[in-house]
Short mmCIF file of C-alpha atoms in Angstrom, two decimals:
data_model
loop_
_atom_site.label_atom_id
_atom_site.label_comp_id
_atom_site.label_asym_id
_atom_site.label_seq_id
_atom_site.Cartn_x
_atom_site.Cartn_y
_atom_site.Cartn_z
CA MET I 1224 14.31 -12.80 -37.12
CA ALA I 1225 13.66 -13.42 -40.67
CA GLU I 1226 14.20 -10.23 -42.97
CA ASN I 1227 15.36 -10.45 -46.53
CA GLN I 1228 14.06 -8.12 -49.14
CA GLU I 1229 13.30 -10.88 -51.50
CA MET I 1230 10.22 -11.64 -49.22
CA SER I 1231 6.91 -10.89 -49.62
CA PRO I 1232 5.55 -8.59 -46.49
CA VAL I 1233 2.64 -11.11 -45.83
CA GLU I 1234 5.87 -14.06 -46.27
CA MET I 1235 8.53 -11.70 -43.74
CA LYS I 1236 5.52 -11.88 -40.83
CA VAL I 1237 4.98 -15.61 -42.02
CA ALA I 1238 8.78 -16.51 -41.38
CA ARG I 1239 9.07 -14.05 -37.96
CA GLN I 1240 5.89 -15.36 -36.61
CA VAL I 1241 7.11 -19.26 -37.49
CA GLU I 1242 10.53 -18.57 -36.05
CA TYR I 1243 9.21 -16.87 -33.32
CA TYR I 1244 7.13 -20.26 -32.14
CA PHE I 1245 10.12 -22.59 -32.42
CA GLY I 1246 12.84 -19.37 -30.67
CA ASP I 1247 14.50 -19.26 -27.82
CA HIS I 1248 12.29 -16.61 -25.51
CA ASN I 1249 9.26 -18.59 -26.44
CA LEU I 1250 9.38 -22.38 -26.61
CA PRO I 1251 10.77 -23.14 -23.60
CA ARG I 1252 7.70 -21.83 -22.06
CA ASP I 1253 5.17 -23.26 -24.52
CA LYS I 1254 3.70 -26.15 -23.37
CA PHE I 1255 1.50 -27.64 -26.25
CA LEU I 1256 3.98 -26.64 -28.47
CA LYS I 1257 7.46 -28.78 -26.72
CA GLU I 1258 4.20 -31.57 -26.43
CA GLN I 1259 4.66 -32.09 -30.11
CA LEU I 1260 8.06 -31.95 -30.33
CA GLN I 1261 8.41 -35.26 -28.16
CA LEU I 1262 5.71 -37.36 -30.99
CA ASP I 1263 7.91 -37.48 -33.44
CA ASP I 1264 12.05 -36.22 -33.17
CA GLY I 1265 11.06 -32.97 -32.87
CA TRP I 1266 9.29 -32.54 -35.86
CA VAL I 1267 5.58 -30.59 -35.82
CA PRO I 1268 3.07 -30.63 -38.93
CA LEU I 1269 2.34 -27.54 -40.59
CA GLU I 1270 -1.65 -28.45 -39.88
CA THR I 1271 -0.80 -28.51 -36.60
CA MET I 1272 0.91 -25.22 -36.97
CA LEU I 1273 -2.29 -23.09 -38.80
CA LYS I 1274 -3.87 -23.78 -35.59
CA PHE I 1275 -2.22 -21.42 -33.91
CA ASN I 1276 -4.09 -18.45 -33.92
CA ARG I 1277 -1.53 -15.59 -34.86
CA LEU I 1278 0.06 -18.06 -37.72
CA LYS I 1279 -3.36 -18.56 -39.19
CA SER I 1280 -4.80 -14.61 -39.34
CA LEU I 1281 -1.48 -14.19 -41.53
CA THR I 1282 -2.30 -16.80 -43.74
CA THR I 1283 -4.07 -20.36 -43.80
CA GLU I 1284 -2.06 -21.86 -46.63
CA ILE I 1285 0.81 -24.25 -46.04
CA GLY I 1286 2.80 -23.42 -49.42
CA VAL I 1287 3.18 -19.74 -47.92
CA ILE I 1288 4.45 -20.87 -45.12
CA LEU I 1289 6.94 -23.37 -47.34
CA SER I 1290 7.87 -20.49 -49.06
CA ALA I 1291 8.30 -18.25 -46.48
CA LEU I 1292 10.70 -20.39 -44.36
CA GLY I 1293 12.34 -21.18 -47.21
CA LYS I 1294 13.81 -17.53 -47.93
CA SER I 1295 14.29 -16.84 -44.84
CA LYS I 1296 17.95 -16.84 -43.63
CA SER I 1297 18.13 -17.75 -39.56
CA GLY I 1298 19.21 -21.41 -40.54
CA LEU I 1299 16.30 -21.77 -37.02
CA LEU I 1300 13.87 -23.90 -38.77
CA GLU I 1301 14.24 -26.96 -40.99
CA ILE I 1302 11.58 -28.62 -43.55
CA SER I 1303 11.12 -32.24 -43.61
CA GLU I 1304 12.02 -33.95 -47.37
CA ASP I 1305 8.00 -34.22 -48.12
CA LYS I 1306 7.48 -30.86 -47.20
CA THR I 1307 4.31 -31.46 -44.25
CA LYS I 1308 6.50 -30.55 -41.54
CA ILE I 1309 9.13 -28.39 -39.78
CA ARG I 1310 11.36 -28.66 -36.49
CA ARG I 1311 14.55 -26.27 -34.78
CA CYS I 1312 17.60 -26.94 -36.43
CA ALA I 1313 19.90 -29.68 -34.07
CA ASP I 1314 22.62 -27.23 -34.50
CA LYS I 1315 21.13 -24.77 -32.87
CA PRO I 1316 20.15 -25.90 -29.35
CA LEU I 1317 17.79 -24.04 -26.96
CA PRO I 1318 20.15 -22.50 -24.79
CA GLU I 1319 20.46 -23.52 -20.68
CA GLN I 1320 17.70 -21.65 -18.47
CA ASN I 1321 20.45 -20.96 -16.24
CA GLU I 1322 20.88 -17.91 -13.89
CA GLU I 1323 23.82 -16.95 -16.51
CA TYR I 1324 21.35 -16.97 -19.48
CA LYS I 1325 18.80 -14.58 -17.43
CA ASP I 1326 21.30 -12.24 -16.62
CA ALA I 1327 22.21 -11.72 -20.59
CA LEU I 1328 18.57 -11.64 -21.65
CA LYS I 1329 17.43 -8.74 -18.76
CA HIS I 1330 20.73 -6.83 -20.25
CA LYS I 1331 19.79 -7.26 -23.99
CA SER I 1332 16.04 -6.06 -23.44
CA VAL I 1333 14.41 -2.87 -23.61
CA TYR I 1334 11.39 -1.65 -21.72
CA ILE I 1335 8.98 0.96 -23.66
CA LYS I 1336 5.95 2.15 -22.53
CA GLY I 1337 2.87 4.32 -24.11
CA PHE I 1338 1.36 2.78 -26.79
CA PRO I 1339 -2.32 3.15 -27.29
CA LEU I 1340 -4.10 0.27 -25.57
CA ASP I 1341 -6.02 -0.70 -29.09
CA SER I 1342 -2.51 -1.40 -30.52
CA SER I 1343 -1.74 -4.24 -32.49
CA LEU I 1344 1.66 -6.41 -32.82
CA ASP I 1345 1.46 -6.10 -36.35
CA GLU I 1346 1.28 -2.22 -36.01
CA ILE I 1347 4.52 -1.97 -33.06
CA GLN I 1348 6.65 -4.49 -35.32
CA GLU I 1349 5.90 -2.34 -38.54
CA TRP I 1350 7.22 0.65 -35.96
CA LEU I 1351 10.45 -0.84 -35.08
CA THR I 1352 10.74 -1.81 -38.47
CA GLY I 1353 14.74 -0.96 -38.95
CA LYS I 1354 15.30 -0.42 -35.80
CA GLY I 1355 17.93 -2.89 -34.65
CA PRO I 1356 17.87 -6.34 -34.87
CA ILE I 1357 15.10 -7.71 -32.73
CA GLU I 1358 14.79 -11.31 -31.55
CA SER I 1359 11.11 -10.98 -29.64
CA ILE I 1360 8.71 -8.66 -28.11
CA GLN I 1361 6.18 -9.19 -25.43
CA MET I 1362 2.99 -7.25 -25.50
CA ARG I 1363 2.54 -7.06 -21.89
CA ARG I 1364 -1.57 -7.84 -20.75
CA THR I 1365 -3.53 -7.91 -17.95
CA LEU I 1366 -5.00 -10.77 -15.82
CA GLN I 1367 -8.40 -10.14 -18.53
CA ARG I 1368 -5.67 -10.21 -21.60
CA GLN I 1369 -5.99 -6.57 -22.10
CA PHE I 1370 -2.74 -4.70 -23.28
CA LYS I 1371 -1.11 -2.65 -20.72
CA GLY I 1372 0.20 -0.18 -23.57
CA SER I 1373 3.46 -1.53 -22.41
CA VAL I 1374 6.11 -3.83 -24.24
CA PHE I 1375 9.54 -5.28 -23.36
CA ILE I 1376 11.88 -6.05 -26.54
CA CYS I 1377 14.48 -8.41 -26.95
CA PHE I 1378 17.60 -7.67 -29.46
CA ASP I 1379 19.92 -9.93 -30.47
CA THR I 1380 23.26 -8.65 -28.22
CA GLU I 1381 23.39 -6.15 -25.35
CA GLU I 1382 25.05 -3.88 -27.48
CA SER I 1383 21.80 -3.60 -29.45
CA SER I 1384 19.48 -2.68 -26.79
CA LYS I 1385 22.24 0.11 -25.80
CA GLU I 1386 22.20 1.25 -29.49
CA PHE I 1387 18.42 1.49 -29.46
CA LEU I 1388 18.45 3.12 -26.26
CA GLU I 1389 20.72 6.20 -28.08
CA ARG I 1390 18.19 6.42 -30.83
CA THR I 1391 15.98 9.45 -31.42
CA ASP I 1392 13.19 8.06 -33.51
CA ILE I 1393 11.93 6.24 -30.46
CA GLN I 1394 10.60 9.46 -28.49
CA LYS I 1395 7.67 9.29 -30.11
CA TYR I 1396 4.68 6.77 -31.40
CA LYS I 1397 1.65 8.46 -33.14
CA ASP I 1398 1.17 11.18 -30.71
CA ASN I 1399 1.79 9.51 -27.47
CA GLU I 1400 5.46 10.37 -25.73
CA MET I 1401 7.23 7.14 -25.35
CA LEU I 1402 8.70 6.12 -21.94
CA VAL I 1403 11.97 4.05 -22.91
CA LEU I 1404 14.06 2.40 -20.54
CA SER I 1405 16.44 -0.55 -20.42
CA ARG I 1406 14.76 -3.32 -18.69
CA GLU I 1407 17.61 -3.21 -15.51
CA ALA I 1408 16.71 -0.02 -14.98
CA TYR I 1409 12.61 -1.02 -15.23
CA HIS I 1410 12.81 -3.12 -12.48
CA ALA I 1411 14.78 -0.28 -10.50
CA LYS I 1412 12.29 1.70 -11.58
CA LYS I 1413 9.23 -0.39 -10.14
CA ALA I 1414 11.27 -1.61 -6.88
CA GLU I 1415 11.48 1.85 -5.52
CA GLU I 1416 7.67 2.60 -6.48
CA ARG I 1417 6.69 -0.56 -4.71
CA LYS I 1418 8.60 0.73 -2.13
CA GLN I 1419 7.46 3.84 -2.46
CA SER I 1420 3.74 3.01 -2.04
CA LYS I 1421 4.26 -0.04 0.53
CA ALA I 1422 5.54 2.93 2.34
CA GLU I 1423 2.71 4.92 1.30
CA SER I 1424 0.56 2.43 2.43
CA LYS I 1425 1.77 1.82 5.63
CA ALA I 1426 1.41 5.76 6.42
CA LYS I 1427 -2.16 6.06 5.34
CA ASN I 1428 -3.35 2.62 7.64
CA ARG I 1429 -1.09 4.06 10.70
CA GLN I 1430 -3.25 7.53 9.66
CA ASP I 1431 -6.95 5.44 9.25
CA LYS I 1432 -5.99 4.06 12.72
CA GLU I 1433 -5.34 6.93 14.30
CA LYS I 1434 -7.36 8.70 13.36
CA GLN I 1435 -10.22 5.90 14.12
CA GLN I 1436 -8.64 6.14 17.55
CA LYS I 1437 -9.12 10.30 18.00
CA ASP I 1438 -13.08 9.30 16.88
CA ALA I 1439 -13.52 6.94 19.29
CA GLU I 1440 -11.56 9.15 21.98
CA GLU I 1441 -13.99 12.27 20.87
CA LYS I 1442 -17.41 10.07 21.28
CA GLU I 1443 -16.09 8.60 24.44
CA LEU I 1444 -15.53 12.35 25.18
CA GLY I 1445 -19.18 13.32 24.09
CA LEU I 1446 -20.48 10.53 26.49
CA LEU I 1447 -18.87 11.37 29.05
CA LEU I 1448 -19.85 15.07 28.88
CA GLU I 1449 -23.35 13.76 28.65
CA GLU I 1450 -23.64 11.75 31.76
CA LYS I 1451 -21.09 14.23 33.83
CA THR I 1452 -23.34 17.33 34.63
CA GLY I 1453 -24.35 18.97 37.33
CA CYS I 1454 -20.65 17.62 38.92
CA LEU I 1455 -18.94 20.30 38.54
CA LEU I 1456 -17.81 22.93 41.54
CA LYS I 1457 -16.20 26.33 39.89
CA PHE I 1458 -14.32 28.63 43.37
CA SER I 1459 -12.31 31.64 43.56
CA GLY I 1460 -10.78 33.76 46.47
CA GLU I 1461 -7.33 34.30 47.97
CA LEU I 1462 -6.09 30.82 48.18
CA ALA I 1463 -2.10 31.51 48.30
CA ASP I 1464 -1.82 28.64 51.12
CA VAL I 1465 -4.38 26.02 49.81
CA SER I 1466 -3.73 22.81 48.45
CA ARG I 1467 -6.15 19.86 47.13
CA GLU I 1468 -5.97 18.06 50.04
CA ASP I 1469 -7.39 20.43 52.06
CA PHE I 1470 -10.51 20.96 49.18
CA HIS I 1471 -10.74 16.84 50.74
CA GLN I 1472 -10.68 17.82 53.95
CA VAL I 1473 -13.90 20.93 53.56
CA PHE I 1474 -16.20 18.61 51.71
CA SER I 1475 -15.84 15.50 53.64
CA GLY I 1476 -18.26 13.31 54.39
CA HIS I 1477 -20.61 15.40 52.10
CA GLY I 1478 -19.32 14.66 49.04
CA LYS I 1479 -16.40 12.58 46.91
CA ILE I 1480 -13.99 14.79 45.15
CA LYS I 1481 -12.98 12.73 42.46
CA TRP I 1482 -11.17 15.28 40.65
CA VAL I 1483 -9.25 18.53 41.37
CA ASP I 1484 -8.08 21.12 39.03
CA PHE I 1485 -5.74 23.25 40.88
CA THR I 1486 -2.47 24.26 40.98
CA ARG I 1487 -0.69 25.86 44.49
CA GLY I 1488 -0.18 29.46 44.41
CA ALA I 1489 -3.74 30.01 42.11
CA LYS I 1490 -6.69 31.97 42.72
CA GLU I 1491 -9.02 29.90 41.10
CA GLY I 1492 -10.34 26.01 40.43
CA THR I 1493 -12.76 23.41 39.74
CA LEU I 1494 -14.09 20.55 41.66
CA LEU I 1495 -15.44 16.95 40.18
CA PHE I 1496 -17.88 15.30 42.07
CA ASP I 1497 -18.47 11.62 42.42
CA GLY I 1498 -21.81 12.74 42.41
CA ASN I 1499 -23.90 15.88 42.28
CA ALA I 1500 -21.75 18.47 43.25
CA LYS I 1501 -25.28 21.21 44.53
CA GLU I 1502 -25.90 18.69 47.09
CA ALA I 1503 -22.03 18.02 48.39
CA PHE I 1504 -22.19 21.95 48.24
CA GLU I 1505 -25.43 22.44 50.05
CA LYS I 1506 -24.47 19.59 52.80
CA ALA I 1507 -20.90 21.18 53.61
CA LYS I 1508 -22.00 24.66 53.53
CA GLU I 1509 -24.95 24.39 55.89
CA ALA I 1510 -22.48 21.84 58.41
CA ASN I 1511 -19.74 25.15 58.34
CA GLU I 1512 -22.78 27.37 59.14
CA GLY I 1513 -23.66 28.91 55.69
CA ASP I 1514 -19.79 30.07 55.40
CA LEU I 1515 -17.85 27.84 53.48
CA LYS I 1516 -14.55 28.66 53.66
CA VAL I 1517 -10.91 26.84 53.04
CA LYS I 1518 -8.33 27.42 55.90
CA ASN I 1519 -9.87 30.52 56.63
CA ASN I 1520 -10.11 32.31 53.13
CA SER I 1521 -12.83 33.00 51.82
CA VAL I 1522 -13.86 31.21 49.19
CA THR I 1523 -16.41 32.31 46.08
CA TRP I 1524 -18.59 29.38 45.16
CA GLN I 1525 -20.27 28.48 41.48
CA LEU I 1526 -21.70 25.26 40.13
CA LEU I 1527 -21.41 25.24 36.34
CA GLU I 1528 -24.34 24.12 33.85
CA GLY I 1529 -24.43 24.87 30.28
CA GLU I 1530 -21.91 24.91 27.87
CA GLU I 1531 -19.36 26.25 30.20
CA GLU I 1532 -19.50 22.84 32.57
CA LYS I 1533 -19.26 21.23 29.30
CA GLU I 1534 -15.46 22.79 28.25
CA VAL I 1535 -14.34 22.63 32.15
CA LEU I 1536 -15.28 19.40 32.17
CA LYS I 1537 -13.90 18.24 28.90
CA LYS I 1538 -10.34 19.77 29.91
CA ILE I 1539 -10.12 18.17 33.14
CA ILE I 1540 -10.39 14.73 31.35
CA GLU I 1541 -7.88 15.68 28.57
CA ALA I 1542 -5.53 16.32 31.84
CA GLN I 1543 -7.07 13.01 33.21
CA GLN I 1544 -5.54 11.24 30.25
CA GLU I 1545 -2.31 12.95 29.95
CA SER I 1546 -1.58 12.26 33.42
CA TYR I 1547 -2.51 8.57 32.70
CA ASN I 1548 -0.32 8.56 29.83
CA ARG I 1549 2.76 9.89 31.34
CA SER I 1550 2.26 7.44 34.81
CA LYS I 1551 1.93 4.95 31.81
CA GLY I 1552 5.37 5.97 30.23
CA ARG I 1553 6.94 5.40 33.58
CA GLY I 1554 5.60 1.69 33.73
CA GLY I 1555 2.54 2.21 36.41
CA ARG I 1556 4.78 4.02 39.33
CA GLY I 1557 4.05 7.30 39.26
CA ARG I 1558 2.79 8.92 42.09
CA SER I 1559 -1.05 7.09 42.11
CA GLY I 1560 -4.39 8.78 42.59
CA GLY I 1561 -3.57 12.86 40.77
CA ARG I 1562 -0.75 13.60 43.72
CA GLY I 1563 -0.34 15.96 40.72
CA ARG I 1564 -3.69 17.23 39.66
CA GLY I 1565 -5.99 14.46 41.35
CA GLY I 1566 -7.48 13.37 44.66
CA ARG I 1567 -6.05 11.75 47.66
CA ARG I 1568 -2.93 9.26 48.13
CA GLY I 1569 -3.96 6.07 46.41
CA GLY I 1570 -7.52 7.45 45.51
CA GLY I 1571 -9.16 9.42 42.96
CA GLY I 1572 -8.24 9.90 39.65
CA ARG I 1573 -6.19 6.99 39.35
CA ASN I 1574 -7.64 6.35 36.66
CA GLN I 1575 -8.57 8.25 33.45
CA TYR I 1576 -9.96 8.68 30.14
CA GLN I 1577 -8.23 6.46 28.29
CA GLY I 1578 -10.02 6.82 25.09
CA LYS I 1579 -12.48 3.57 25.15
CA ARG I 1580 -15.74 3.71 26.71
CA THR I 1581 -14.17 3.80 31.17
CA LYS I 1582 -15.88 5.39 33.88
CA PHE I 1583 -13.96 7.67 36.44
CA ASP I 1584 -13.89 4.75 39.53
CA SER I 1585 -10.49 4.01 40.48
CA ASP I 1586 -11.47 0.42 40.44
CA ASP I 1587 -11.69 0.55 36.98
CA GLU I 1588 -9.11 -2.52 34.52
CA ASP I 1589 -6.72 -0.52 33.15
CA ALA I 1590 -7.00 0.22 29.13
CA SER I 1591 -6.27 -2.94 26.57
CA GLU I 1592 -2.98 -1.99 24.69
CA ALA I 1593 -3.71 -0.60 21.61
CA GLN I 1594 -3.95 -2.88 18.27
CA LYS I 1595 -0.97 -4.24 16.53
CA GLU I 1596 -0.66 -2.81 12.94
CA ASP I 1597 -1.37 -5.20 10.08
CA LYS I 1598 0.91 -7.45 9.17
CA ASP I 1599 1.53 -6.61 5.13
CA GLY I 1600 -0.48 -9.26 2.73
CA PRO I 1601 0.79 -11.36 0.39
CA ALA I 1602 1.99 -9.96 -2.96
CA ALA I 1603 -0.28 -9.36 -5.62
CA LYS I 1604 -0.14 -12.21 -8.13
CA VAL I 1605 1.65 -10.29 -11.67
CA ALA I 1606 0.02 -10.70 -14.32
CA LYS I 1607 2.54 -12.52 -17.03
CA THR I 1608 3.74 -10.96 -20.51
CA GLU I 1609 2.79 -12.67 -22.80
CA ASN I 1610 4.31 -12.49 -26.38
CA GLY I 1611 2.48 -11.51 -29.75
CA SER I 1612 0.94 -15.00 -30.41
#
């Protein structure tokens, strides 16, 4: 960059801007300027240069440009004999854009964040004046061309960038605290943030799916509770020698038991019927002359209704789901038909509530397998950083 005390402030800005256009950072990617270089052996008319908005905002006079470049000691540009054109000096060719060059560029660049969003390039350049030999400043912008409040600064050498990072007068800009990192550290930080964001996104997606599944299960459970009213019969008594099979025998021919909620040795339990529990109970009671016993044990019977019925039915459905999940985890080789808590061998209770619209009937199909987690979508496009031209 042109820095010479003999220049006026305007000339310094003009020389710096024109040399930026032809510099190592801008020229390789400036399609318009590269096309102009092909027209006349690298020469570009000054009239054409004045079409560049940033330069035009500094001056509209060719004489000012000539004066600024004539005083510059960078040696980057030469002026034609008729003083109407300029070009990059042949002894300062563009560096080859290979990996070695890109790596060197990264190591001599610095990232600074914290500038007000309405900051201008001139204000940032003024703040950086005297803080090191800077080759270029890239104001980072959004796709909508709005300044993001951060810049990349490229120094002439890696050593210069390291010296800049050690300065104590770059921690604040006006009243703003500044984040200052080497470009390498910045990219490492962004990579970690992207990794963290991806992990959080996956966790959120997983939580959302689990919540959706839970909501669906609760909704289905609610529907089942509404449909299966009047199907529960509670019993209690001295039942030490009673098994689930005994209840099936008692009600055989009177009502179909779908689930027996009873543990051997317990003194009470509940029967879930595939139909009206009261009708099954009345038929069985009548068939036994009004005294319905289980293996000659006196039993107290109670038809469940209202909230008590819903609570007990909910527990039975959840027990069925748990039994189903255990069976599924064993590859479906578990004892079929609820020999643990359900009906007869190979019968009732084999197919339980699975979080979907599912009947109790054993003929129903198995639940469909859960949807696979969505693959990551394509990475969002990153807005190009833009120089202050």
